[in-house]
Amino acid sequence: MSDAISSMLHESRVFEPSAHFLSNIGPLNVPDMGAYERMYRQSMDDPITFWGTIARAFRWYRPFTEVLDWNCPDARWFADGTTNVCANCVDRQVDDGFGDDTAIIWEGEPCAPEPEIRRITYRDLQREVSRTANALKSMGVRRGDVVTIYMGMVPELTITMLACARIGAPHSVIFGGFAASAIVDRVSDAKSKVIVTCDGSWRRGQVVPLKQSVDEACERLPDVAHVLVVRRTNAPITMREGRDQWWHEVVTRQADDCPCEEMGAEDLLFLLYTSGSTGKPKGIRHTTGGYMVFTAFTAKTTFNLVPGRNHVYFCTADIGWITGHSYIVYGMLPNRVPTVMYEGAPNFPAEDRFWSMIARHRVTHFYTAPTAIRAFMKWGDEHPARHDLTSLLLLGTVGEPINPEAWMWYHDKIGLKRCPIVDTMWQTETGGHIITPLPGCTPTVPGSCTLPFFGIDAAIVNERGEPLAPNQGGLLVIRKPWPGMLRGIHGDRARYIETYWSKVPGMYVAGDGARRDERGYFWIMGRIDDVINVSGHRLGTMEVESALVSHPAVVEAAVVGMPHEIKGTGIAAFVTLAPSSTGSADASLRKQLAEHVTREIGAIARPDMIRFTAQLPKTRSGKIMRRLLRDIAAGKDLTQDTTTLEDFTVLAKLRESDE
Ligand code: WT7
């Protein structure tokens, strides 16, 4: 048992809602545990009334008459209703008289002499989104066409997403840290013909050459007809005649108004690609009505957002991941609480960047990942201590289990011992929070994501679907549909069923191992598939393996997770070399291979450890012994062999029986 897991098993500190929070947050959406239990029970016993009531508070063109049509594994929510997500995020606020309220506070990374700040009101957003929507239309984008977005964290990214939603063109955002080949895979899978990008993006004082990666990808994407380019860094780029256009030339000359398309609740809102256990990333499908209702309602409830009380919310995620989609953009704007968007790195120009931003913008809600918190701890307490963090009311974490040490540091040094921490468990597939404390309500325990959100019938079961006793580890499942759930994997129905619905028939299997303690609190123990969670980012071990074997020196590769102080899970690669390369199994080849993976996938996939082995340890039936490799990577089962090429075959024979 790892030290982290054993300390979580014995965690017993309980934190009740703080007086500071209760007296400053405004009215509580869920005032106490009695209310939580009543609402949870209602959401389980009568989900139709529960979700119907919440959904009716949004703007619909044609009101829905049926809340849910459930034919496992296919859910249709509010299906005969029509609406538009952009209208609910933007136009509605303007029409209700809040056009001059701040929707987005954006801060660029460069900050000499001062950081560049843009405050965007709902009215600004309405104008900019409409112009952008018209520009997309001028490029031939029609309802149903997928638009690919590969941008840095600039306001134009949010504007483009909303413009797509406005005209009914699903977007597919690709994280700007991914390499050209990731663009190729995703653009071809989505059959997307238009890409919106930036000349480059600022990251730690350097330019990330986004447009260059798009150009490289387009060499293999003959169907891409238009590339729209935001000028951000002034990095030298080439514009291809007939295909590439500048944002500042095309968008600015468009008309200021563009009607919202009337979309069916089950029309596709976006695709977001995420890693699974095979090499090919899957395009998770989220649709209009259910996703809108679920993200806005979870945001409002989990963060206890109250419009008009000077709340300022800052989520440090990149919009290229689901956290940014749901809790920088779609969940926030309908709640009319300003959302902070930051362009760059947390340690630029220094390790106190986030703390200076919290002080500068009087941030009340701060949402980040355990991996970031562990980095802050390492950077030192003096960084937060130098800044005024007294505006903070609530802290959140997401992405991976948080170790109690990091939780306590966050609580003490950032929350000044008086802010509740919401440890929100969810996934790209769930659209929004599924297990989370509610602030001012749920007593928290460091390391536990506590209790299920309303409407989420979460349970720990065995492979036959039978619920397990307290503290027994098993599969995390959800037994009822919920509005924000994925509607499938783009173009791959078989994989949708196989991945989520076949391990335990009739239940959604999240892919995580977990347990519930005596008080019913959930503790996530980690992925049970070949997915690893590196710095809160999901990566398929097979993707890294494919990248490695595409290098001429490599014949075979096995990738497993290993404990890592900052990243939570690091990447360990075991590599067998081609006979012609065995002589060069040295540090320089290691570096070459690591760089190769970075080029193929992106820096997040760069292995932390590469070991050369004469043979990969395999069972008699030829399966790679991953558990043995995980133990070796964790340093638990080291061989005595110190020659350059390690030989794990003897160990494999000893261990075969327990794999
Ligand atoms: C996987 C989903 C949801 C946004 C970020 C990641 C892990 C996520 C927690 C948490 C323990 C967590 C799970 C999950 N995870 N949040 N609070 N506690 N584990 O989204 O890339 O779809 O990854 O992240 O393993 O399955 P994602």
XYZ file of C-alpha atoms and ligand atoms in Angstrom:
686
model
C 0.000 0.000 0.000
C 1.396 3.406 -0.877
C 1.940 5.933 1.917
C -0.596 8.228 0.302
C -3.309 5.591 0.307
C -2.563 4.462 3.816
C -2.727 8.012 5.137
C -6.085 8.414 3.380
C -7.403 5.265 5.007
C -6.652 6.710 8.407
C -7.758 10.269 7.773
C -10.159 11.388 10.436
C -10.021 15.175 10.526
C -13.446 16.637 9.845
C -13.957 20.277 8.853
C -17.350 21.794 9.516
C -18.557 24.782 7.449
C -16.615 27.862 8.581
C -18.202 30.884 10.191
C -16.257 33.142 7.819
C -17.821 31.468 4.807
C -21.304 31.428 6.255
C -21.283 35.104 7.094
C -19.806 36.316 3.783
C -21.019 34.130 0.964
C -24.622 35.335 0.819
C -27.656 33.070 0.877
C -26.770 29.391 0.807
C -28.220 27.388 -2.064
C -28.248 24.284 0.120
C -28.327 25.485 3.744
C -27.551 22.305 5.691
C -27.216 18.537 5.542
C -30.914 18.076 6.198
C -31.662 20.074 3.051
C -29.010 18.141 1.118
C -30.571 14.847 2.133
C -34.097 15.961 1.266
C -33.061 17.316 -2.126
C -30.922 14.292 -2.869
C -33.780 11.970 -2.011
C -36.152 13.935 -4.229
C -33.636 13.859 -7.091
C -33.483 10.066 -6.752
C -37.193 9.387 -6.208
C -38.529 11.870 -8.716
C -35.803 13.000 -11.120
C -38.412 14.190 -13.605
C -39.808 16.850 -11.283
C -36.354 17.651 -9.903
C -34.629 18.298 -13.247
C -37.754 19.609 -14.942
C -38.007 22.414 -12.376
C -34.349 23.356 -12.714
C -34.420 23.252 -16.508
C -37.512 25.463 -16.759
C -35.521 28.345 -15.257
C -33.506 28.540 -18.497
C -34.590 30.236 -21.700
C -36.313 27.884 -24.133
C -37.830 28.779 -27.499
C -40.141 25.808 -27.402
C -40.581 24.447 -23.876
C -39.947 20.733 -23.449
C -42.857 18.523 -22.538
C -40.842 15.416 -21.686
C -37.913 15.596 -19.256
C -36.246 12.260 -19.888
C -36.391 9.487 -22.403
C -34.103 6.719 -21.105
C -33.319 3.668 -23.104
C -30.082 2.437 -21.550
C -27.434 3.469 -22.604
C -29.166 6.246 -24.531
C -30.510 9.240 -22.661
C -32.502 12.068 -24.205
C -33.127 15.011 -21.880
C -35.701 17.729 -22.549
C -35.684 16.321 -26.085
C -38.660 18.106 -27.629
C -37.570 21.487 -26.258
C -35.563 23.964 -28.308
C -33.044 26.421 -26.948
C -29.649 27.986 -27.585
C -26.757 27.767 -25.143
C -25.209 31.058 -26.275
C -28.545 32.814 -25.733
C -28.600 31.490 -22.166
C -24.998 32.509 -21.521
C -25.046 35.948 -23.133
C -28.232 37.419 -24.626
C -30.297 36.572 -21.633
C -28.087 38.653 -19.342
C -28.261 41.611 -21.708
C -32.054 41.332 -22.049
C -32.430 41.126 -18.277
C -30.628 44.449 -17.870
C -27.154 43.155 -16.979
C -25.432 44.023 -20.264
C -22.866 46.163 -18.452
C -21.952 43.515 -15.894
C -18.551 41.912 -16.288
C -18.717 38.485 -17.879
C -15.018 37.763 -18.320
C -11.908 39.186 -16.686
C -8.972 38.229 -18.833
C -5.324 38.567 -17.927
C -2.524 38.014 -20.413
C 0.740 36.424 -19.374
C 3.306 39.133 -20.269
C 3.381 41.695 -17.498
C 6.065 44.204 -18.154
C 5.376 46.801 -16.922
C 1.787 45.857 -16.067
C -0.236 42.774 -16.885
C -2.621 43.269 -19.764
C -6.195 43.034 -18.516
C -9.405 42.929 -20.524
C -12.819 43.198 -18.903
C -15.562 41.961 -21.150
C -19.186 42.728 -20.388
C -22.154 40.666 -21.522
C -22.913 43.364 -24.088
C -19.347 43.238 -25.442
C -19.621 39.498 -25.569
C -22.889 39.647 -27.491
C -21.326 41.908 -30.120
C -18.047 40.001 -30.450
C -19.723 36.605 -30.492
C -22.186 37.768 -33.164
C -19.401 39.131 -35.370
C -17.440 35.934 -34.994
C -20.521 33.867 -35.780
C -21.013 35.910 -38.949
C -17.362 35.414 -39.877
C -17.736 31.648 -39.469
C -20.844 31.743 -41.653
C -18.901 33.679 -44.288
C -16.509 30.733 -44.391
C -19.360 28.393 -45.153
C -19.925 27.051 -41.633
C -23.497 25.801 -41.314
C -25.507 24.273 -38.506
C -24.042 20.857 -37.694
C -20.536 21.531 -39.113
C -17.758 20.906 -36.587
C -15.378 23.843 -36.060
C -11.954 23.003 -34.626
C -10.449 25.425 -32.134
C -6.726 25.289 -31.355
C -5.922 28.447 -29.446
C -4.209 29.833 -26.401
C -6.191 31.141 -23.436
C -7.298 34.400 -25.060
C -10.821 35.875 -24.947
C -11.259 34.992 -28.619
C -11.256 31.333 -27.597
C -14.370 31.745 -25.429
C -15.871 34.031 -28.067
C -15.377 31.399 -30.767
C -16.958 28.657 -28.651
C -20.005 30.825 -28.008
C -20.148 31.834 -31.685
C -20.282 28.164 -32.620
C -23.041 27.517 -30.107
C -24.916 30.517 -31.491
C -25.083 29.147 -35.019
C -25.413 25.499 -34.052
C -21.952 24.474 -35.209
C -20.466 22.039 -32.689
C -16.929 22.933 -31.633
C -14.006 20.682 -30.997
C -11.415 22.420 -28.837
C -7.928 20.922 -28.930
C -5.638 21.758 -26.024
C -2.897 24.127 -27.256
C -0.235 21.958 -25.619
C -0.896 19.095 -28.024
C 1.288 18.537 -31.058
C 0.359 18.586 -34.757
C -0.454 14.881 -34.915
C -3.151 15.352 -32.254
C -4.727 17.983 -34.517
C -4.616 15.586 -37.461
C -6.387 12.797 -35.542
C -9.091 15.031 -34.122
C -9.804 17.110 -37.229
C -10.137 14.020 -39.400
C -12.283 12.137 -36.886
C -14.658 15.127 -36.651
C -14.482 15.839 -40.428
C -13.909 19.457 -39.577
C -13.146 21.906 -42.411
C -12.516 25.077 -40.426
C -9.826 25.686 -37.794
C -9.618 28.747 -35.571
C -6.165 29.348 -34.092
C -3.680 32.017 -32.950
C -0.316 32.973 -34.408
C 1.044 31.806 -31.078
C 0.360 31.788 -27.386
C 2.410 33.021 -24.417
C 3.692 30.408 -22.032
C 6.402 31.155 -19.491
C 7.649 34.060 -21.570
C 7.978 31.943 -24.707
C 5.798 31.705 -27.766
C 3.974 28.409 -28.320
C 3.850 28.266 -32.139
C 0.201 27.305 -32.585
C -0.187 28.376 -36.199
C 2.943 26.466 -37.149
C 1.452 23.270 -35.702
C -1.766 23.906 -37.621
C 0.243 24.324 -40.833
C 2.070 21.100 -40.153
C -1.197 19.287 -39.437
C -2.839 20.720 -42.560
C -0.235 19.040 -44.731
C -2.070 15.867 -43.819
C -5.566 17.414 -43.798
C -6.529 18.211 -47.393
C -10.151 18.958 -46.450
C -9.419 21.932 -44.211
C -10.673 24.871 -46.260
C -10.334 27.786 -43.827
C -7.999 28.759 -41.031
C -8.899 31.851 -39.026
C -5.934 33.312 -37.134
C -5.947 35.594 -34.087
C -2.859 37.763 -33.820
C -1.567 37.480 -30.297
C 2.216 37.199 -30.132
C 3.331 38.686 -33.450
C 5.385 35.564 -33.987
C 6.423 35.275 -37.618
C 4.044 32.939 -39.433
C 3.106 32.194 -42.998
C -0.442 32.831 -44.166
C -1.564 30.563 -46.966
C -3.429 32.423 -49.681
C -7.014 31.264 -50.084
C -7.032 29.278 -46.837
C -5.796 31.502 -44.010
C -7.420 34.724 -42.864
C -6.663 37.119 -40.018
C -9.274 37.505 -37.313
C -8.713 41.266 -37.125
C -9.453 41.567 -40.830
C -12.416 39.229 -41.117
C -14.223 39.393 -37.791
C -14.080 43.139 -37.240
C -15.843 43.891 -40.506
C -18.851 41.673 -39.785
C -22.291 42.855 -38.753
C -22.841 43.223 -34.995
C -25.877 41.056 -34.846
C -26.461 37.435 -35.603
C -29.572 35.527 -34.595
C -29.278 32.489 -32.341
C -30.188 29.229 -34.054
C -33.052 27.405 -32.447
C -31.421 24.135 -31.433
C -33.003 20.895 -30.363
C -32.039 19.988 -26.795
C -30.318 16.864 -28.075
C -28.375 18.587 -30.863
C -24.616 18.280 -30.506
C -23.028 21.209 -28.639
C -19.433 20.046 -28.788
C -16.972 17.213 -29.099
C -14.089 16.974 -26.694
C -11.468 14.331 -27.277
C -10.117 12.423 -24.314
C -7.807 9.464 -23.823
C -9.019 5.948 -23.351
C -7.347 2.583 -23.099
C -6.630 2.291 -26.811
C -4.300 4.509 -28.803
C -7.082 6.491 -30.439
C -8.594 9.372 -28.447
C -12.365 9.332 -28.263
C -14.599 12.234 -29.196
C -16.945 12.648 -26.241
C -20.313 14.002 -27.375
C -22.141 16.584 -25.267
C -25.482 17.952 -26.349
C -27.288 21.229 -25.873
C -30.007 21.137 -23.221
C -28.762 18.611 -20.692
C -25.181 19.884 -20.653
C -26.337 23.502 -20.281
C -28.651 22.724 -17.380
C -26.214 20.405 -15.613
C -23.113 22.604 -15.814
C -24.902 25.800 -14.809
C -26.723 24.098 -11.944
C -23.655 22.262 -10.602
C -21.610 25.487 -10.834
C -24.247 27.435 -8.962
C -24.615 24.779 -6.269
C -21.052 23.536 -5.768
C -19.584 27.027 -5.712
C -22.643 28.657 -4.154
C -22.602 31.405 -6.739
C -24.791 34.393 -5.979
C -25.049 37.060 -8.683
C -24.788 40.663 -7.551
C -22.601 39.946 -4.509
C -19.253 40.818 -6.059
C -18.256 37.227 -6.461
C -15.244 36.775 -8.718
C -14.475 33.252 -9.785
C -11.066 32.049 -11.010
C -10.514 28.582 -12.411
C -6.912 27.928 -13.427
C -7.664 25.166 -15.933
C -7.096 25.474 -19.646
C -10.266 25.608 -21.734
C -8.769 22.799 -23.812
C -9.927 20.414 -21.061
C -13.452 19.744 -19.832
C -12.847 21.743 -16.638
C -12.456 24.875 -18.717
C -15.456 24.105 -20.938
C -17.769 23.501 -17.998
C -16.388 25.750 -15.273
C -14.794 28.675 -17.088
C -17.372 29.053 -19.837
C -20.699 27.209 -19.948
C -21.390 26.744 -16.249
C -20.326 30.264 -15.319
C -21.898 32.692 -17.783
C -25.539 31.744 -17.076
C -24.831 32.389 -13.381
C -23.718 35.970 -13.966
C -20.584 35.760 -11.845
C -17.440 37.108 -13.556
C -15.080 34.369 -14.647
C -11.328 35.022 -14.695
C -9.383 33.679 -17.631
C -5.593 33.607 -17.419
C -3.371 33.104 -20.421
C -0.127 31.724 -19.120
C 1.928 29.769 -16.629
C 1.481 29.847 -12.826
C 5.148 30.709 -12.327
C 5.531 33.616 -14.682
C 7.089 36.060 -14.069
C 7.382 34.456 -10.613
C 5.861 31.716 -8.492
C 3.301 34.069 -6.991
C 1.350 34.815 -10.154
C -1.954 33.300 -9.033
C -1.759 34.954 -5.623
C -1.099 38.335 -7.175
C -4.095 37.783 -9.453
C -6.320 36.862 -6.522
C -5.346 40.088 -4.770
C -5.644 42.211 -7.936
C -9.111 41.001 -8.904
C -10.444 40.361 -5.387
C -11.112 36.743 -6.297
C -13.669 35.043 -4.051
C -13.710 31.549 -5.599
C -10.511 29.760 -6.626
C -10.520 26.389 -8.397
C -7.342 24.472 -9.233
C -5.791 20.982 -9.324
C -3.892 18.955 -6.694
C -0.820 18.817 -8.942
C -0.725 22.626 -8.954
C -1.145 22.711 -5.178
C 1.809 20.343 -4.738
C 3.894 22.628 -6.949
C 2.841 25.677 -4.871
C 3.898 23.825 -1.702
C 7.268 23.111 -3.191
C 7.746 26.690 -4.351
C 7.333 27.849 -0.774
C 4.898 29.521 1.613
C 6.466 32.933 1.135
C 4.735 33.367 -2.233
C 1.138 33.316 -1.026
C 2.185 35.020 2.232
C 3.228 38.142 0.293
C -0.288 38.741 -1.046
C -3.659 39.736 0.280
C -5.789 36.608 -0.033
C -8.544 37.799 2.289
C -11.069 38.132 -0.538
C -11.211 34.345 -0.862
C -14.348 32.611 0.348
C -14.149 29.190 -1.260
C -11.524 26.871 -2.721
C -11.988 23.996 -5.102
C -9.890 21.167 -6.442
C -10.338 18.822 -9.378
C -8.543 16.335 -11.549
C -7.187 13.620 -9.268
C -7.380 12.508 -5.668
C -5.858 15.135 -3.404
C -3.403 13.902 -0.802
C -4.307 15.118 2.700
C -0.990 17.013 3.048
C -1.802 19.103 -0.032
C -5.384 19.586 1.206
C -4.147 20.896 4.553
C -1.638 23.231 2.956
C -4.331 24.618 0.638
C -6.664 25.045 3.577
C -4.073 26.766 5.786
C -1.952 28.837 3.423
C -4.451 29.812 0.722
C -7.776 29.516 2.505
C -6.326 31.049 5.706
C -8.087 28.244 7.609
C -11.489 29.751 6.888
C -12.499 28.716 3.367
C -14.307 25.483 2.614
C -12.614 23.233 0.062
C -14.801 21.499 -2.484
C -13.005 18.422 -3.821
C -15.004 17.900 -7.000
C -14.894 14.490 -8.627
C -16.051 14.246 -12.233
C -14.911 13.412 -15.755
C -15.005 14.631 -19.338
C -17.845 12.150 -19.794
C -19.963 13.354 -16.884
C -20.064 16.962 -18.133
C -20.022 18.315 -14.581
C -19.514 17.469 -10.910
C -20.792 14.069 -9.829
C -19.373 13.719 -6.313
C -18.559 16.834 -4.323
C -19.086 18.564 -0.997
C -21.488 21.519 -0.999
C -19.901 24.542 0.685
C -21.418 25.728 3.912
C -23.201 22.412 4.116
C -21.113 19.241 3.808
C -18.484 18.595 6.506
C -15.251 17.843 4.620
C -12.506 15.299 5.250
C -9.114 15.854 3.551
C -8.779 13.471 0.608
C -12.449 12.580 0.211
C -14.736 14.028 -2.458
C -17.545 13.247 0.014
C -21.093 12.759 -1.308
C -22.910 12.451 -4.633
C -24.364 15.513 -6.297
C -28.134 15.732 -6.794
C -29.412 13.291 -9.367
C -26.232 11.206 -9.312
C -26.895 7.656 -8.185
C -23.245 6.859 -7.469
C -22.307 3.537 -5.897
C -19.387 1.180 -5.332
C -20.128 -2.253 -6.746
C -18.425 -5.451 -7.776
C -18.422 -6.782 -11.335
C -21.906 -8.227 -10.895
C -23.227 -4.812 -9.926
C -23.726 -5.700 -6.251
C -23.117 -2.858 -3.789
C -20.123 -3.391 -1.524
C -19.809 -2.945 2.211
C -18.167 0.202 3.633
C -14.422 0.503 2.958
C -14.405 -2.287 0.409
C -12.765 -1.168 -2.811
C -14.740 -1.660 -6.010
C -15.941 -0.035 -9.202
C -17.384 3.451 -9.172
C -20.659 3.343 -11.095
C -23.643 5.591 -11.717
C -26.948 3.750 -11.858
C -29.270 6.407 -13.261
C -28.929 8.813 -16.191
C -28.156 12.503 -15.479
C -28.538 15.539 -17.774
C -24.811 16.216 -18.286
C -23.842 12.672 -19.213
C -22.071 12.032 -22.494
C -24.324 11.024 -25.370
C -21.760 8.766 -26.979
C -18.361 8.595 -28.596
C -18.315 10.354 -31.938
C -18.620 7.812 -34.721
C -18.038 4.792 -32.492
C -21.145 3.359 -30.891
C -19.514 0.002 -30.170
C -16.753 1.668 -28.192
C -19.286 3.736 -26.238
C -21.100 0.605 -25.118
C -17.955 -1.395 -24.549
C -16.169 1.306 -22.509
C -18.944 2.499 -20.226
C -21.858 0.079 -20.257
C -20.581 -3.458 -20.623
C -18.517 -4.086 -17.490
C -21.590 -3.951 -15.288
C -24.752 -4.213 -17.393
C -27.178 -1.330 -16.945
C -24.721 0.891 -15.069
C -22.319 3.609 -16.179
C -18.796 2.502 -15.221
C -16.577 5.525 -14.646
C -13.271 3.681 -14.913
C -12.200 4.511 -11.358
C -11.695 2.286 -8.363
C -13.166 3.724 -5.175
C -14.569 2.955 -1.753
C -17.146 4.505 0.557
C -16.374 4.909 4.240
C -18.714 4.381 7.200
C -20.279 7.806 6.796
C -20.944 7.175 3.111
C -18.114 9.409 1.878
C -16.441 8.455 -1.389
C -12.676 7.989 -1.710
C -11.371 7.687 -5.259
C -8.473 5.266 -5.516
C -7.500 5.755 -9.148
C -8.104 4.492 -12.659
C -8.728 0.825 -13.255
C -8.012 0.933 -16.992
C -4.877 1.720 -18.974
C -5.395 5.395 -18.410
C -3.038 7.379 -16.216
C -3.708 10.707 -14.623
C -0.637 12.874 -15.122
C -0.917 16.268 -13.430
C -4.693 15.927 -13.552
C -4.555 15.261 -17.293
C -5.751 12.040 -18.678
C -3.402 10.068 -20.867
C -3.722 6.615 -22.379
C -0.602 4.520 -21.781
C -1.123 3.105 -25.253
C -0.863 6.560 -26.859
C 2.576 6.995 -25.319
C 3.553 3.472 -26.361
C 2.506 4.164 -29.967
C 4.545 7.356 -29.974
C 7.594 5.460 -28.670
C 7.406 2.632 -31.186
C 7.108 5.130 -34.014
C 10.775 5.965 -33.296
C 13.159 3.882 -35.441
C 15.276 2.766 -32.476
C 12.327 1.183 -30.637
C 10.755 -2.205 -31.289
C 8.505 -2.509 -28.286
C 7.400 -0.289 -25.427
C 5.294 -0.606 -22.300
C 4.172 2.455 -20.403
C 2.876 2.495 -16.838
C 2.209 5.111 -14.179
C 4.591 5.662 -11.287
C 4.266 7.775 -8.140
C 5.459 11.342 -8.734
C 5.822 14.030 -6.112
C 4.227 16.842 -8.137
C 2.380 15.182 -10.989
C 0.659 12.587 -8.816
C 1.361 10.016 -11.466
C 4.461 10.179 -13.604
C 5.133 8.272 -16.819
C 7.482 5.299 -16.796
C 8.419 3.731 -20.115
C 10.076 0.364 -20.579
C 11.613 0.100 -24.001
C 13.117 -2.697 -26.073
C 15.488 -1.416 -28.705
C 16.034 -2.530 -32.265
C 19.192 -4.702 -32.537
C 20.989 -1.919 -34.393
C 20.353 0.471 -31.493
C 21.062 -1.692 -28.447
C 24.636 -0.437 -28.411
C 23.435 3.123 -27.875
C 21.183 2.533 -24.880
C 22.323 5.603 -23.004
C 21.195 8.920 -21.594
C 21.342 10.610 -24.948
C 18.975 8.077 -26.514
C 16.684 8.472 -23.512
C 16.553 12.171 -24.146
C 15.929 11.644 -27.841
C 13.027 9.335 -27.124
C 11.520 11.721 -24.590
C 11.735 14.512 -27.152
C 10.198 12.292 -29.769
C 7.162 11.661 -27.551
C 6.865 15.395 -26.845
C 6.857 16.068 -30.577
C 4.327 13.335 -31.294
C 1.829 14.068 -28.496
C 2.882 17.104 -26.462
C 4.912 17.926 -23.371
C 2.364 16.373 -20.988
C 3.236 12.939 -22.401
C 7.010 13.259 -21.924
C 8.162 10.188 -19.966
C 9.674 10.847 -16.532
C 11.670 7.650 -16.664
C 12.792 5.529 -19.585
C 14.354 2.125 -18.951
C 15.868 -0.062 -21.594
C 15.200 -3.735 -21.325
C 16.330 -6.697 -23.387
C 12.789 -8.050 -23.237
C 9.536 -6.894 -21.742
C 8.344 -9.222 -18.993
C 5.420 -11.201 -20.347
C 3.162 -13.953 -19.142
C 3.234 -17.310 -20.902
C 0.253 -16.169 -22.940
C 2.209 -13.146 -24.106
C 0.576 -10.399 -22.002
C 2.869 -7.661 -20.782
C 3.076 -7.867 -16.986
C 2.060 -4.312 -16.245
C 1.677 -4.812 -12.545
C 5.267 -5.984 -12.306
C 6.368 -2.976 -14.336
C 4.403 -0.651 -12.064
C 6.144 -2.126 -9.030
C 9.534 -1.818 -10.671
C 8.806 1.776 -11.676
C 7.739 2.553 -8.117
C 11.052 1.153 -6.909
C 9.418 -1.662 -4.975
C 10.874 -4.561 -6.805
C 14.246 -3.577 -8.121
C 16.397 -6.079 -9.862
C 20.035 -6.426 -8.896
C 20.886 -6.105 -12.537
C 22.906 -2.991 -13.130
C 23.943 -3.520 -16.715
C 22.599 -1.037 -19.239
C 20.018 -3.399 -20.610
C 17.882 -4.596 -17.754
C 16.493 -8.080 -17.765
C 13.145 -8.521 -16.058
C 12.448 -11.996 -17.355
C 13.639 -13.778 -14.234
C 11.459 -11.557 -12.089
C 8.616 -12.150 -14.459
C 8.875 -15.909 -13.949
C 8.806 -15.452 -10.181
C 5.815 -13.195 -10.363
C 3.746 -14.864 -13.053
C 1.366 -16.507 -10.655
C 0.093 -13.259 -9.148
C -0.325 -11.127 -12.292
C -10.625 11.346 -14.148
C -11.329 12.135 -15.206
C -13.046 16.384 -14.445
C -12.068 17.323 -14.848
C -10.649 16.921 -14.802
C -10.290 15.566 -15.296
C -9.922 11.743 -11.958
C -11.085 13.921 -11.453
C -11.113 13.902 -9.281
C -11.232 14.109 -7.872
C -10.251 12.010 -7.545
C -10.517 12.711 -9.727
C -10.695 10.450 -12.007
C -11.567 10.629 -13.231
N -10.512 12.758 -11.083
N -11.449 14.620 -10.373
N -11.775 15.228 -7.352
N -10.789 13.130 -7.050
N -10.091 11.762 -8.855
O -11.154 15.085 -16.295
O -9.562 14.092 -17.939
O -11.963 13.382 -17.886
O -10.373 12.713 -16.051
O -9.890 12.230 -13.301
O -9.799 9.404 -12.194
O -12.000 9.425 -13.799
P -10.764 13.822 -17.119
